[in-house]
Amino acid sequence: MSRSSLLSLDRLRFFVQRIRERLWVKPLALCVLSVGGVFLAKLAEGAPFADILPVVSLDSVEALLSVMASSMLVIATFAVGSMVAAYASASAAATPRSIPLVIADDVTQNALSAFIGAFIFSLVALIAVTNGYFQGAGLFTIFALTVWVFGIVIITFVRWVDRIARLGRVVNTIERVEESTAEALARRRRAPTLCATPLRDVRAQGQPLMCSRVGYVQHVDLATLQDCAEVQSARIEVVVLPGTFASPDRVLAYVEAEGAIDEEPLRAAFTIGRTRTFEDDPRFGLVALSEIADKALSPGVNDPGTAIDVIGTLVRLFTLWRRPLEQGEQAATRYDRVWVPELSVDDLFDDAFTAIARDGAGIAEVAIRLQKALCALAAQEDQAMVRAASRHSRLALARSDHAMDLAEDRAAVRAVALSETVDI
């Protein structure tokens, strides 16, 4: 097996996304950079321009570093508390499935990294300065670096205050989930079979590759499967997509080869984790949006406006999903020895609309908006989407007829469901 599969861009993208969800990575990198910056300032003393640099008093540098060290620790502690409160709010008001997206917020991570990095820089620089580590040029360099860091902290704090005021709120969480789902749908739209050969019908021929762990399929490294298939002269039919729940009795793929099959590198191409991820699993984004709407419809929350907002978001996503591809946008088939199935439109609609239709059936405004959304999607030229939207429209109408007590409400929902032209 070639090393190119181990370093494939797709696997690298998946790894980088997992790193982004770790809150400690950026602060650690800024801490290392801060410590390195303090000791690099010593190099200024041997530079040719060292004699022309302004003279800075030791007391002024010590005072500035002392103020920064004391204030940055307080701000960093306050930032952590605010972030934890935002994460708890996103979990309680929206859905726990959205937490990885909230944690991966760049502005928040950059703010925490800047505060902690500034604290470490000021502390290390203060120790070095008070112990006479720097002379004239080095002292001026530390002073300039301190002013520069202080300016970065002020700008970061202003941006972070604006973001933390909205972070964890339902509207912001819906936007983050929509962005992530739109990116996943766009990638799958350009490569419906992940750049592999389309698998129309599973033949179930060859040796079944069984899963060795229990969890969700998070990523399928098709480059590794292609390399293995070329080495072993095999044909591989992948029967699970990212988001599938796998257990030891679940078949991951069927492998047809001329001789014995080495299953370990094939099984290693399937990343199995405890939870689903957003970037390779568009259905998970739809499930998260549906859960946000479903929680808003619960009697304890009673917020049909949020459910209506989510329905509009789902219409945008499905419209994006079926938007015609422009020239050159379609990804070419790169893995000719690997067969992968496409996403099912029926599954996407089930993930998106079933819970909303069930729990919003008795609320007239939600049921009407849902019917308008399904009618709009049924007006698309894609026949699979037309069939899925029509089926869900009938099911939602049946649920509303059963859940609504007032005949006028039932008539209003039925009028929208049966209308041929809907203004949404």
Short mmCIF file of C-alpha atoms in Angstrom, two decimals:
data_model
loop_
_atom_site.label_atom_id
_atom_site.label_comp_id
_atom_site.label_asym_id
_atom_site.label_seq_id
_atom_site.Cartn_x
_atom_site.Cartn_y
_atom_site.Cartn_z
CA MET A 1 0.00 0.00 0.00
CA SER A 2 1.42 3.37 -0.99
CA ARG A 3 2.00 6.13 1.50
CA SER A 4 -0.12 8.46 -0.61
CA SER A 5 -3.24 6.90 0.81
CA LEU A 6 -2.02 7.49 4.35
CA LEU A 7 -1.50 11.17 3.57
CA SER A 8 -4.51 11.71 1.34
CA LEU A 9 -6.02 15.18 1.31
CA ASP A 10 -9.40 13.79 2.33
CA ARG A 11 -7.97 12.13 5.41
CA LEU A 12 -5.98 15.26 6.21
CA ARG A 13 -9.14 17.37 5.97
CA PHE A 14 -10.94 15.02 8.36
CA PHE A 15 -8.02 15.12 10.80
CA VAL A 16 -7.81 18.92 10.72
CA GLN A 17 -11.53 19.20 11.44
CA ARG A 18 -11.14 16.95 14.48
CA ILE A 19 -8.28 19.15 15.69
CA ARG A 20 -10.45 22.26 15.32
CA GLU A 21 -12.95 20.74 17.73
CA ARG A 22 -10.28 20.51 20.45
CA LEU A 23 -10.37 23.65 22.54
CA TRP A 24 -6.80 23.32 23.81
CA VAL A 25 -4.97 23.24 20.47
CA LYS A 26 -4.89 26.96 19.62
CA PRO A 27 -4.15 28.12 23.20
CA LEU A 28 -1.26 25.66 23.38
CA ALA A 29 0.14 26.89 20.05
CA LEU A 30 -0.09 30.54 21.20
CA CYS A 31 1.61 29.69 24.49
CA VAL A 32 4.55 28.09 22.67
CA LEU A 33 4.73 31.07 20.31
CA SER A 34 4.64 33.49 23.24
CA VAL A 35 7.51 31.80 25.07
CA GLY A 36 9.51 31.62 21.85
CA GLY A 37 8.90 35.30 21.16
CA VAL A 38 10.33 36.33 24.53
CA PHE A 39 13.62 34.52 23.96
CA LEU A 40 13.86 35.59 20.32
CA ALA A 41 13.90 39.19 21.57
CA LYS A 42 17.41 38.46 22.88
CA LEU A 43 18.62 38.28 19.27
CA ALA A 44 17.97 42.02 18.86
CA GLU A 45 20.97 42.77 21.11
CA GLY A 46 23.38 41.45 18.51
CA ALA A 47 21.69 43.11 15.52
CA PRO A 48 23.46 45.93 13.59
CA PHE A 49 20.69 48.39 14.47
CA ALA A 50 20.90 47.72 18.21
CA ASP A 51 22.77 50.95 18.95
CA ILE A 52 20.17 53.22 17.34
CA LEU A 53 17.14 51.82 19.16
CA PRO A 54 15.52 54.10 21.78
CA VAL A 55 16.37 53.54 25.41
CA VAL A 56 13.50 52.20 27.50
CA SER A 57 13.61 52.21 31.29
CA LEU A 58 13.43 48.92 33.11
CA ASP A 59 10.71 50.17 35.46
CA SER A 60 8.33 51.08 32.63
CA VAL A 61 8.69 47.65 31.03
CA GLU A 62 8.18 45.90 34.37
CA ALA A 63 5.08 47.98 35.11
CA LEU A 64 3.56 47.30 31.71
CA LEU A 65 4.23 43.57 31.94
CA SER A 66 2.85 43.43 35.49
CA VAL A 67 -0.40 45.10 34.44
CA MET A 68 -0.78 42.73 31.48
CA ALA A 69 0.01 39.61 33.51
CA SER A 70 -2.56 40.42 36.20
CA SER A 71 -5.31 41.54 33.82
CA MET A 72 -4.91 38.75 31.25
CA LEU A 73 -5.39 36.03 33.86
CA VAL A 74 -8.67 37.62 34.95
CA ILE A 75 -9.88 38.07 31.36
CA ALA A 76 -8.91 34.50 30.43
CA THR A 77 -10.83 33.14 33.42
CA PHE A 78 -13.83 35.27 32.49
CA ALA A 79 -13.61 34.07 28.87
CA VAL A 80 -13.64 30.42 29.90
CA GLY A 81 -16.68 30.99 32.11
CA SER A 82 -18.54 32.77 29.34
CA MET A 83 -17.72 30.03 26.84
CA VAL A 84 -18.91 27.30 29.18
CA ALA A 85 -22.17 29.18 29.69
CA ALA A 86 -22.58 29.54 25.92
CA TYR A 87 -21.98 25.81 25.40
CA ALA A 88 -24.54 24.96 28.07
CA SER A 89 -27.04 27.33 26.45
CA ALA A 90 -26.52 25.75 23.02
CA SER A 91 -27.02 22.29 24.48
CA ALA A 92 -30.14 23.21 26.45
CA ALA A 93 -31.86 25.58 24.02
CA ALA A 94 -30.90 23.91 20.72
CA THR A 95 -29.47 20.39 20.68
CA PRO A 96 -26.38 18.73 22.21
CA ARG A 97 -25.41 17.62 18.70
CA SER A 98 -24.52 21.24 17.88
CA ILE A 99 -21.84 21.52 20.59
CA PRO A 100 -18.89 20.57 18.30
CA LEU A 101 -19.82 23.39 15.94
CA VAL A 102 -20.09 25.91 18.78
CA ILE A 103 -16.74 24.81 20.21
CA ALA A 104 -15.11 25.09 16.77
CA ASP A 105 -16.05 28.78 16.51
CA ASP A 106 -12.88 30.51 15.29
CA VAL A 107 -13.50 33.89 16.94
CA THR A 108 -14.03 32.32 20.36
CA GLN A 109 -11.02 30.03 20.08
CA ASN A 110 -8.83 32.89 18.86
CA ALA A 111 -9.97 35.07 21.75
CA LEU A 112 -9.19 32.46 24.38
CA SER A 113 -5.84 31.75 22.71
CA ALA A 114 -4.95 35.46 22.64
CA PHE A 115 -5.80 35.96 26.30
CA ILE A 116 -3.88 32.93 27.52
CA GLY A 117 -0.99 33.59 25.14
CA ALA A 118 -0.72 37.20 26.33
CA PHE A 119 -0.72 36.03 29.95
CA ILE A 120 2.07 33.52 29.32
CA PHE A 121 4.07 36.07 27.31
CA SER A 122 3.82 38.75 29.99
CA LEU A 123 4.67 36.28 32.77
CA VAL A 124 7.75 34.83 31.05
CA ALA A 125 8.90 38.26 29.86
CA LEU A 126 8.48 39.70 33.37
CA ILE A 127 10.63 36.93 34.86
CA ALA A 128 13.31 37.48 32.21
CA VAL A 129 13.31 41.26 32.60
CA THR A 130 13.47 41.28 36.40
CA ASN A 131 16.42 38.88 36.33
CA GLY A 132 18.47 41.08 33.98
CA TYR A 133 18.21 38.78 30.96
CA PHE A 134 17.90 41.69 28.50
CA GLN A 135 20.11 44.69 27.78
CA GLY A 136 19.12 47.92 25.98
CA ALA A 137 18.08 46.56 22.55
CA GLY A 138 16.47 43.46 24.00
CA LEU A 139 14.57 45.55 26.52
CA PHE A 140 13.22 47.81 23.80
CA THR A 141 12.21 44.74 21.73
CA ILE A 142 10.29 43.33 24.70
CA PHE A 143 8.60 46.72 25.17
CA ALA A 144 7.58 46.83 21.48
CA LEU A 145 6.33 43.23 21.59
CA THR A 146 4.32 44.01 24.72
CA VAL A 147 2.63 47.00 23.08
CA TRP A 148 1.92 44.89 19.98
CA VAL A 149 0.44 42.05 22.04
CA PHE A 150 -1.61 44.53 24.02
CA GLY A 151 -3.08 45.95 20.80
CA ILE A 152 -3.96 42.45 19.56
CA VAL A 153 -5.67 41.69 22.87
CA ILE A 154 -7.80 44.85 22.66
CA ILE A 155 -8.92 44.13 19.09
CA THR A 156 -9.60 40.48 19.92
CA PHE A 157 -11.57 41.42 23.03
CA VAL A 158 -13.83 43.79 21.08
CA ARG A 159 -14.55 41.14 18.44
CA TRP A 160 -15.07 38.48 21.09
CA VAL A 161 -17.58 40.56 23.07
CA ASP A 162 -19.73 40.86 19.94
CA ARG A 163 -19.50 37.11 19.28
CA ILE A 164 -20.03 35.88 22.85
CA ALA A 165 -23.25 37.91 23.04
CA ARG A 166 -24.67 35.68 20.29
CA LEU A 167 -22.75 32.44 20.83
CA GLY A 168 -24.96 29.63 22.05
CA ARG A 169 -28.22 31.40 21.16
CA VAL A 170 -30.69 29.36 19.14
CA VAL A 171 -30.54 31.61 16.08
CA ASN A 172 -26.74 31.52 16.04
CA THR A 173 -26.72 27.75 16.51
CA ILE A 174 -29.14 27.28 13.61
CA GLU A 175 -26.85 29.39 11.42
CA ARG A 176 -23.79 27.34 12.38
CA VAL A 177 -25.56 24.04 11.71
CA GLU A 178 -26.89 25.36 8.40
CA GLU A 179 -23.42 26.46 7.29
CA SER A 180 -21.89 23.12 8.18
CA THR A 181 -24.70 21.16 6.52
CA ALA A 182 -24.54 23.32 3.40
CA GLU A 183 -20.82 22.64 3.08
CA ALA A 184 -21.36 18.89 3.47
CA LEU A 185 -24.20 18.90 0.94
CA ALA A 186 -22.13 20.96 -1.51
CA ARG A 187 -19.25 18.49 -1.32
CA ARG A 188 -21.60 15.54 -1.78
CA ARG A 189 -23.39 17.36 -4.59
CA ARG A 190 -20.12 17.77 -6.48
CA ALA A 191 -19.13 14.16 -5.74
CA PRO A 192 -22.31 12.11 -5.12
CA THR A 193 -20.28 8.90 -4.70
CA LEU A 194 -17.20 10.54 -3.13
CA CYS A 195 -15.31 10.33 -6.45
CA ALA A 196 -15.81 6.56 -6.59
CA THR A 197 -17.76 4.50 -9.11
CA PRO A 198 -21.54 4.76 -8.53
CA LEU A 199 -23.06 1.72 -6.83
CA ARG A 200 -26.63 1.31 -8.07
CA ASP A 201 -27.45 -2.08 -6.55
CA VAL A 202 -25.46 -3.97 -3.96
CA ARG A 203 -24.54 -7.35 -5.41
CA ALA A 204 -23.31 -8.69 -2.05
CA GLN A 205 -20.71 -10.77 -3.85
CA GLY A 206 -17.25 -11.50 -2.56
CA GLN A 207 -15.92 -11.59 0.97
CA PRO A 208 -17.80 -9.38 3.45
CA LEU A 209 -15.64 -6.94 5.38
CA MET A 210 -17.09 -6.88 8.88
CA CYS A 211 -16.82 -4.03 11.35
CA SER A 212 -14.63 -4.67 14.41
CA ARG A 213 -15.95 -1.84 16.59
CA VAL A 214 -19.25 -0.35 17.73
CA GLY A 215 -19.95 3.23 16.74
CA TYR A 216 -20.76 5.53 13.86
CA VAL A 217 -18.90 5.59 10.56
CA GLN A 218 -17.31 9.03 10.60
CA HIS A 219 -15.12 8.87 7.52
CA VAL A 220 -14.32 6.50 4.64
CA ASP A 221 -10.82 6.90 3.21
CA LEU A 222 -11.41 5.95 -0.40
CA ALA A 223 -7.77 6.60 -1.34
CA THR A 224 -6.71 3.80 1.00
CA LEU A 225 -9.40 1.49 -0.38
CA GLN A 226 -8.28 2.26 -3.94
CA ASP A 227 -4.63 1.51 -3.13
CA CYS A 228 -5.58 -1.74 -1.41
CA ALA A 229 -7.78 -2.74 -4.33
CA GLU A 230 -4.96 -2.10 -6.79
CA VAL A 231 -2.42 -4.06 -4.72
CA GLN A 232 -4.79 -7.00 -4.18
CA SER A 233 -6.44 -6.79 -7.64
CA ALA A 234 -9.79 -6.44 -5.93
CA ARG A 235 -13.20 -4.90 -6.48
CA ILE A 236 -14.65 -3.19 -3.38
CA GLU A 237 -18.34 -2.39 -2.87
CA VAL A 238 -18.77 0.03 0.06
CA VAL A 239 -22.21 -0.43 1.59
CA VAL A 240 -21.98 2.06 4.48
CA LEU A 241 -21.78 5.83 4.28
CA PRO A 242 -20.61 8.29 6.96
CA GLY A 243 -23.32 8.43 9.61
CA THR A 244 -24.13 4.71 9.53
CA PHE A 245 -24.22 2.97 12.90
CA ALA A 246 -21.87 0.00 12.76
CA SER A 247 -21.48 -3.00 15.02
CA PRO A 248 -19.49 -6.25 14.76
CA ASP A 249 -22.30 -7.87 12.76
CA ARG A 250 -22.43 -5.00 10.23
CA VAL A 251 -20.92 -5.40 6.77
CA LEU A 252 -18.78 -2.42 5.78
CA ALA A 253 -17.98 -3.56 2.25
CA TYR A 254 -17.85 -6.56 -0.05
CA VAL A 255 -14.45 -7.38 -1.51
CA GLU A 256 -13.94 -9.48 -4.63
CA ALA A 257 -10.31 -10.49 -5.16
CA GLU A 258 -8.40 -13.16 -6.98
CA GLY A 259 -6.57 -14.42 -3.91
CA ALA A 260 -6.48 -14.01 -0.14
CA ILE A 261 -7.57 -10.62 1.21
CA ASP A 262 -5.68 -8.60 3.80
CA GLU A 263 -8.58 -7.14 5.77
CA GLU A 264 -6.69 -4.93 8.24
CA PRO A 265 -5.73 -2.07 5.87
CA LEU A 266 -9.24 -2.21 4.40
CA ARG A 267 -10.87 -2.00 7.81
CA ALA A 268 -8.53 0.84 8.80
CA ALA A 269 -9.96 2.95 5.97
CA PHE A 270 -13.25 3.16 7.90
CA THR A 271 -13.03 5.59 10.83
CA ILE A 272 -15.48 4.50 13.54
CA GLY A 273 -16.24 6.89 16.40
CA ARG A 274 -18.66 7.33 19.26
CA THR A 275 -20.57 10.19 17.63
CA ARG A 276 -21.50 11.38 14.16
CA THR A 277 -19.70 14.26 12.50
CA PHE A 278 -20.99 17.05 10.29
CA GLU A 279 -18.47 17.48 7.48
CA ASP A 280 -18.84 14.03 5.85
CA ASP A 281 -22.40 13.31 6.98
CA PRO A 282 -25.00 15.71 5.50
CA ARG A 283 -27.81 13.72 7.09
CA PHE A 284 -26.46 14.52 10.55
CA GLY A 285 -26.86 18.23 9.90
CA LEU A 286 -30.47 17.70 8.87
CA VAL A 287 -31.06 15.62 12.01
CA ALA A 288 -29.57 18.38 14.19
CA LEU A 289 -31.81 21.02 12.59
CA SER A 290 -34.83 18.77 13.03
CA GLU A 291 -33.95 18.26 16.70
CA ILE A 292 -33.72 22.03 17.24
CA ALA A 293 -37.19 22.47 15.74
CA ASP A 294 -38.55 19.49 17.67
CA LYS A 295 -37.28 20.83 21.00
CA ALA A 296 -38.84 24.22 20.22
CA LEU A 297 -42.19 22.47 19.71
CA SER A 298 -42.06 20.74 23.10
CA PRO A 299 -44.62 21.96 25.68
CA GLY A 300 -41.83 23.13 27.98
CA VAL A 301 -40.40 25.49 25.34
CA ASN A 302 -43.46 26.26 23.18
CA ASP A 303 -41.57 28.22 20.52
CA PRO A 304 -43.19 27.50 17.12
CA GLY A 305 -41.32 30.45 15.59
CA THR A 306 -38.03 28.57 15.88
CA ALA A 307 -39.57 25.53 14.20
CA ILE A 308 -40.80 27.74 11.35
CA ASP A 309 -37.31 29.22 11.05
CA VAL A 310 -35.82 25.73 10.81
CA ILE A 311 -38.33 24.75 8.11
CA GLY A 312 -37.17 27.70 6.01
CA THR A 313 -33.57 26.63 6.59
CA LEU A 314 -34.36 23.11 5.38
CA VAL A 315 -35.93 24.48 2.20
CA ARG A 316 -32.75 26.46 1.49
CA LEU A 317 -30.60 23.39 2.03
CA PHE A 318 -32.67 21.13 -0.21
CA THR A 319 -32.76 23.83 -2.89
CA LEU A 320 -28.97 23.98 -2.72
CA TRP A 321 -28.81 20.19 -2.87
CA ARG A 322 -30.68 20.03 -6.17
CA ARG A 323 -29.24 23.15 -7.80
CA PRO A 324 -27.82 22.23 -11.23
CA LEU A 325 -24.06 21.85 -11.37
CA GLU A 326 -22.07 24.35 -13.37
CA GLN A 327 -19.53 23.34 -15.96
CA GLY A 328 -16.42 21.87 -14.34
CA GLU A 329 -18.07 21.63 -10.92
CA GLN A 330 -18.69 17.89 -11.13
CA ALA A 331 -15.82 15.95 -9.56
CA ALA A 332 -14.21 13.28 -11.74
CA THR A 333 -14.14 9.61 -10.78
CA ARG A 334 -10.75 8.89 -9.20
CA TYR A 335 -11.39 5.52 -7.57
CA ASP A 336 -12.34 3.12 -10.33
CA ARG A 337 -11.95 -0.01 -8.19
CA VAL A 338 -14.27 1.23 -5.43
CA TRP A 339 -18.07 1.42 -5.71
CA VAL A 340 -20.05 3.73 -3.36
CA PRO A 341 -23.83 4.34 -3.18
CA GLU A 342 -25.37 7.80 -3.40
CA LEU A 343 -27.41 9.48 -0.68
CA SER A 344 -31.10 8.63 -0.72
CA VAL A 345 -33.44 11.61 -1.09
CA ASP A 346 -36.08 9.72 0.90
CA ASP A 347 -33.63 9.33 3.80
CA LEU A 348 -32.79 13.03 3.69
CA PHE A 349 -36.47 13.99 3.84
CA ASP A 350 -37.10 11.53 6.68
CA ASP A 351 -34.26 13.05 8.69
CA ALA A 352 -35.44 16.59 8.06
CA PHE A 353 -39.23 16.57 8.28
CA THR A 354 -40.53 13.51 10.16
CA ALA A 355 -40.05 14.84 13.70
CA ILE A 356 -41.36 18.31 12.80
CA ALA A 357 -44.45 16.87 11.13
CA ARG A 358 -45.14 14.58 14.08
CA ASP A 359 -44.74 17.06 16.93
CA GLY A 360 -45.99 20.13 15.05
CA ALA A 361 -49.08 18.44 13.64
CA GLY A 362 -51.38 20.08 16.17
CA ILE A 363 -49.99 23.62 15.72
CA ALA A 364 -51.69 25.32 12.80
CA GLU A 365 -48.95 27.81 11.90
CA VAL A 366 -46.25 25.12 11.92
CA ALA A 367 -48.35 22.67 9.92
CA ILE A 368 -49.18 25.32 7.32
CA ARG A 369 -45.55 26.39 6.98
CA LEU A 370 -44.49 22.78 6.64
CA GLN A 371 -46.99 22.18 3.85
CA LYS A 372 -45.81 25.33 2.06
CA ALA A 373 -42.21 24.13 2.32
CA LEU A 374 -43.04 20.68 0.97
CA CYS A 375 -45.08 22.16 -1.89
CA ALA A 376 -42.14 24.40 -2.78
CA LEU A 377 -39.80 21.42 -2.83
CA ALA A 378 -42.32 19.41 -4.85
CA ALA A 379 -42.15 22.14 -7.50
CA GLN A 380 -38.51 21.22 -8.21
CA GLU A 381 -37.66 19.46 -11.44
CA ASP A 382 -36.01 16.55 -9.64
CA GLN A 383 -38.45 13.64 -9.68
CA ALA A 384 -36.99 11.93 -6.60
CA MET A 385 -37.47 15.11 -4.59
CA VAL A 386 -41.01 15.54 -5.97
CA ARG A 387 -41.94 12.03 -4.83
CA ALA A 388 -40.35 12.49 -1.39
CA ALA A 389 -42.00 15.89 -0.85
CA SER A 390 -45.40 14.59 -1.95
CA ARG A 391 -45.14 11.60 0.39
CA HIS A 392 -44.23 13.76 3.37
CA SER A 393 -46.97 16.24 2.50
CA ARG A 394 -49.56 13.44 2.65
CA LEU A 395 -48.14 12.10 5.91
CA ALA A 396 -48.05 15.55 7.51
CA LEU A 397 -51.62 16.22 6.40
CA ALA A 398 -52.78 12.94 7.91
CA ARG A 399 -51.06 13.76 11.19
CA SER A 400 -52.64 17.22 11.27
CA ASP A 401 -56.11 15.80 10.59
CA HIS A 402 -55.62 13.47 13.53
CA ALA A 403 -54.07 16.01 15.93
CA MET A 404 -56.20 19.13 15.31
CA ASP A 405 -59.53 19.52 17.07
CA LEU A 406 -60.75 22.61 15.24
CA ALA A 407 -62.25 22.00 11.80
CA GLU A 408 -61.13 25.43 10.56
CA ASP A 409 -57.48 24.60 11.34
CA ARG A 410 -57.73 21.32 9.50
CA ALA A 411 -59.31 23.06 6.52
CA ALA A 412 -56.56 25.70 6.45
CA VAL A 413 -53.81 23.09 6.42
CA ARG A 414 -55.59 21.01 3.80
CA ALA A 415 -56.09 24.06 1.57
CA VAL A 416 -52.35 24.75 1.56
CA ALA A 417 -51.44 21.10 1.06
CA LEU A 418 -53.73 20.74 -1.94
CA SER A 419 -52.85 24.06 -3.58
CA GLU A 420 -50.85 23.84 -6.78
CA THR A 421 -49.13 27.23 -6.45
CA VAL A 422 -47.78 28.22 -3.06
CA ASP A 423 -46.19 31.52 -2.09
CA ILE A 424 -43.52 30.65 0.49
#
